Amino acid sequence: MLRLAGARVLDERDLIDVRGVFDNDPVAACMVAARVEVAGLDPWRLGGEMWGSDSRPIRGKVDGLCFSGPNLIPLKGTPSAMRMFADRARRRGRMCSSLVGPAEQVLTLWEELQPDWGPAREVRGDQPLMAISSPPKVTPDPLVRQVRPSELSRYLPAAISMFIEEVGIDPCAEDGGAGYRARVSELIAAGRAFARFENGEVVFKAEIGAMSSKVGQIQGVWVRPDRRGEGIGTAGTAAVADRLVRVLNRTASLYVNGYNHVAQAAYRRIGFEQVGQYATVLF
């Protein structure tokens, strides 16, 4: 059946094409691939919609790909595809807390959406996407370990401090922290929260956020302020990367703000190399 070219909600018939996009750049696609590998393309199970753009008026291979859920994540597409996604996003209304993903697509999509959705709270247009697929060059901190469920109350203050520093807002402001506490609890239960404890307090923390079959994305790296500059963050991050590479058989990835030269230098000492460029628009 003929139809107008434009963005559409993808379904299981498009799964091969979607997986092809993931395989082409598994590090950039990790956040979305992790969801699709578990839930497929059914919006209810996926927790959002996968949008595709077609340049032809008949159903065919998608030329652009964008996930619309808690975050709006454009993964592939020309400026024309980003206009199609922007049109669909405007009709739906803003339901996301951020735009994040490959910088070219994010910044092009934001240019289209800014007149309706702006101003943003912050635009981070320079975020190197880094990855390592071999054991780290820095000795992993042997004191960094998985956080136990019984340690949630000790881990949570560090997670909140990290969130405020990184995002600029208090995750406990709206609901007293119930939602954020639940998300952190899920990461701990899944064995994806890591910390170094000293005298019962967290001095280093990090998490494996999204994890696809090929890539694990490290997030929430934090060192207690009075312990910064001692190399704890470098050795701690190396411990998490080492677990991903050697135990979980994944490429370890992360993205970092371009202005954070100290963190970038630490990640490069570990062995991370830049493999792409991300951008984030925060609302």
XYZ file of C-alpha atoms in Angstrom, residues 26-262:
237
model
C 27.305 -1.129 18.707
C 28.945 1.368 21.072
C 26.800 4.326 19.992
C 23.672 2.142 19.950
C 24.209 0.463 23.327
C 21.474 2.300 25.266
C 18.805 1.417 22.720
C 20.129 -2.012 21.751
C 20.011 -3.113 25.388
C 16.269 -2.431 25.460
C 15.445 -3.956 22.096
C 17.388 -7.169 22.780
C 15.157 -7.781 25.801
C 11.822 -6.357 24.674
C 11.784 -6.398 20.882
C 9.971 -3.515 19.231
C 6.648 -3.741 21.042
C 6.163 -0.242 22.549
C 4.587 -1.518 25.762
C 7.456 -3.889 26.526
C 10.073 -1.510 25.147
C 9.012 1.386 27.341
C 8.762 3.679 24.330
C 8.462 3.740 20.561
C 11.094 3.046 17.940
C 10.688 5.442 15.051
C 11.986 4.894 11.565
C 12.087 7.164 8.544
C 11.702 5.918 5.009
C 12.806 7.828 1.950
C 10.495 5.770 -0.272
C 6.690 5.770 -0.300
C 6.556 2.004 0.211
C 7.614 0.002 3.202
C 11.305 -0.666 2.943
C 14.621 -0.359 4.675
C 14.611 2.426 7.258
C 16.938 5.340 6.509
C 16.730 6.840 9.986
C 16.221 5.480 13.495
C 15.146 7.163 16.728
C 14.006 5.819 20.104
C 11.329 7.831 21.888
C 11.020 6.969 25.563
C 12.325 8.440 28.813
C 15.027 9.931 26.573
C 14.784 10.815 22.898
C 17.710 9.020 21.222
C 18.266 9.552 17.484
C 20.747 6.950 16.263
C 20.816 7.331 12.511
C 19.548 9.650 9.827
C 20.056 12.612 7.569
C 18.762 16.109 8.336
C 15.647 15.125 6.401
C 15.089 12.170 8.738
C 15.613 14.421 11.770
C 12.886 16.753 10.448
C 10.544 13.754 10.206
C 11.355 12.754 13.787
C 10.895 16.340 14.957
C 7.460 16.492 13.337
C 6.399 13.317 15.106
C 7.883 14.471 18.423
C 6.040 17.804 18.224
C 2.738 16.072 17.565
C 3.281 13.757 20.510
C 4.491 16.484 22.854
C 7.644 16.411 24.934
C 7.658 13.299 27.131
C 11.431 12.929 27.563
C 13.893 14.370 30.047
C 16.671 14.739 27.492
C 17.884 14.247 23.938
C 21.017 12.108 23.890
C 23.016 10.153 21.348
C 25.343 10.723 18.391
C 26.106 14.446 18.288
C 25.320 14.982 14.608
C 21.816 13.594 14.947
C 21.079 15.070 18.394
C 22.111 18.606 17.487
C 20.278 18.492 14.142
C 17.123 17.196 15.819
C 17.402 19.833 18.539
C 17.685 22.587 15.929
C 14.332 21.432 14.585
C 12.682 21.106 18.013
C 14.126 24.136 19.776
C 11.491 26.638 18.585
C 8.777 24.496 20.212
C 10.606 22.754 23.057
C 13.209 25.352 23.971
C 14.920 26.747 25.788
C 16.894 23.771 27.078
C 18.252 23.763 30.598
C 21.641 22.873 29.145
C 23.104 21.751 25.824
C 26.229 19.591 26.027
C 27.334 19.431 22.444
C 30.805 17.978 22.956
C 30.832 14.604 24.694
C 33.532 12.195 23.481
C 32.251 8.610 23.294
C 35.019 6.282 24.477
C 35.492 2.525 24.537
C 37.919 -0.224 25.489
C 37.702 -3.884 24.476
C 40.931 -5.173 26.019
C 42.043 -5.414 29.662
C 42.790 -1.989 31.184
C 46.320 -0.610 31.226
C 45.828 0.554 34.824
C 45.736 -1.976 37.651
C 42.091 -2.314 38.734
C 41.315 -1.374 42.324
C 40.870 -4.711 44.135
C 38.668 -3.013 46.758
C 36.003 -2.056 44.217
C 33.208 -4.630 44.300
C 29.538 -5.112 43.568
C 27.251 -3.316 45.988
C 25.035 -5.613 48.045
C 21.273 -4.977 48.339
C 21.702 -4.518 52.094
C 24.057 -1.595 51.368
C 21.519 0.529 49.496
C 21.187 3.097 52.295
C 24.969 3.598 52.369
C 25.312 3.716 48.589
C 22.377 6.019 47.867
C 23.844 9.280 49.279
C 26.845 8.923 46.964
C 24.553 8.256 44.003
C 22.511 11.354 44.825
C 25.638 13.489 45.153
C 26.873 12.231 41.785
C 23.534 12.991 40.132
C 23.435 16.541 41.472
C 27.016 17.200 40.343
C 26.518 15.696 36.891
C 22.969 16.669 35.976
C 22.535 19.793 38.064
C 19.252 18.879 39.741
C 18.295 16.947 42.869
C 16.760 13.566 41.901
C 14.833 13.617 45.192
C 13.134 16.958 44.534
C 9.869 15.742 42.981
C 8.845 12.601 44.852
C 11.102 12.620 47.862
C 13.539 10.391 46.013
C 11.318 7.314 45.745
C 11.755 6.981 41.997
C 15.498 7.479 42.046
C 15.899 5.120 44.994
C 13.992 2.461 43.037
C 16.235 2.878 39.984
C 19.394 2.617 42.073
C 17.975 -0.399 43.889
C 17.353 -2.113 40.540
C 20.961 -1.552 39.466
C 22.220 -3.001 42.735
C 19.911 -6.011 42.469
C 21.166 -6.629 38.928
C 24.777 -6.625 40.131
C 25.613 -3.515 38.115
C 26.478 -1.049 40.880
C 30.078 -0.972 42.105
C 31.779 0.845 44.961
C 34.799 1.075 47.187
C 33.782 1.346 50.826
C 36.020 2.746 53.557
C 34.809 2.760 57.146
C 31.335 1.987 55.845
C 31.230 4.980 53.482
C 31.448 5.104 49.692
C 34.616 6.758 48.404
C 34.185 5.584 44.795
C 31.147 4.484 42.832
C 30.181 3.647 39.272
C 27.501 1.641 37.530
C 27.012 -0.331 34.377
C 23.922 1.371 33.030
C 22.864 0.022 29.638
C 24.287 -3.361 28.691
C 23.705 -4.972 25.325
C 25.049 -8.303 24.152
C 28.194 -6.539 22.905
C 28.698 -3.387 24.984
C 28.319 -2.225 28.567
C 28.067 1.503 29.233
C 29.681 2.786 32.425
C 27.859 5.658 34.103
C 27.748 7.590 37.353
C 31.491 7.608 38.025
C 32.048 9.514 41.285
C 34.764 9.970 43.895
C 34.103 11.510 47.289
C 35.333 15.122 47.077
C 37.922 14.831 49.862
C 39.526 11.813 48.124
C 39.850 13.256 44.647
C 43.274 13.505 43.087
C 44.499 10.241 44.625
C 43.879 8.018 41.596
C 40.885 6.313 43.192
C 38.613 7.174 40.268
C 41.059 5.871 37.671
C 41.674 2.555 39.429
C 37.981 2.201 40.277
C 36.842 2.803 36.719
C 39.488 0.340 35.551
C 37.949 -2.257 37.881
C 34.500 -1.807 36.335
C 35.914 -1.817 32.792
C 37.920 -4.945 33.618
C 34.769 -6.720 34.759
C 32.982 -5.822 31.544
C 35.853 -6.917 29.303
C 37.216 -9.978 31.089
C 34.180 -11.351 32.937
C 31.185 -10.218 30.899
C 32.944 -10.354 27.499
C 31.731 -6.902 26.481
C 33.322 -3.755 25.188
C 33.320 -1.172 27.984
C 32.128 2.284 26.960
C 31.313 5.661 28.462
C 30.846 9.246 27.367
C 32.285 12.283 29.089
C 31.819 16.037 28.857
C 34.367 17.621 26.565
C 35.334 20.207 29.164
C 36.205 17.513 31.721
C 39.833 17.162 30.693
C 40.839 15.482 33.960
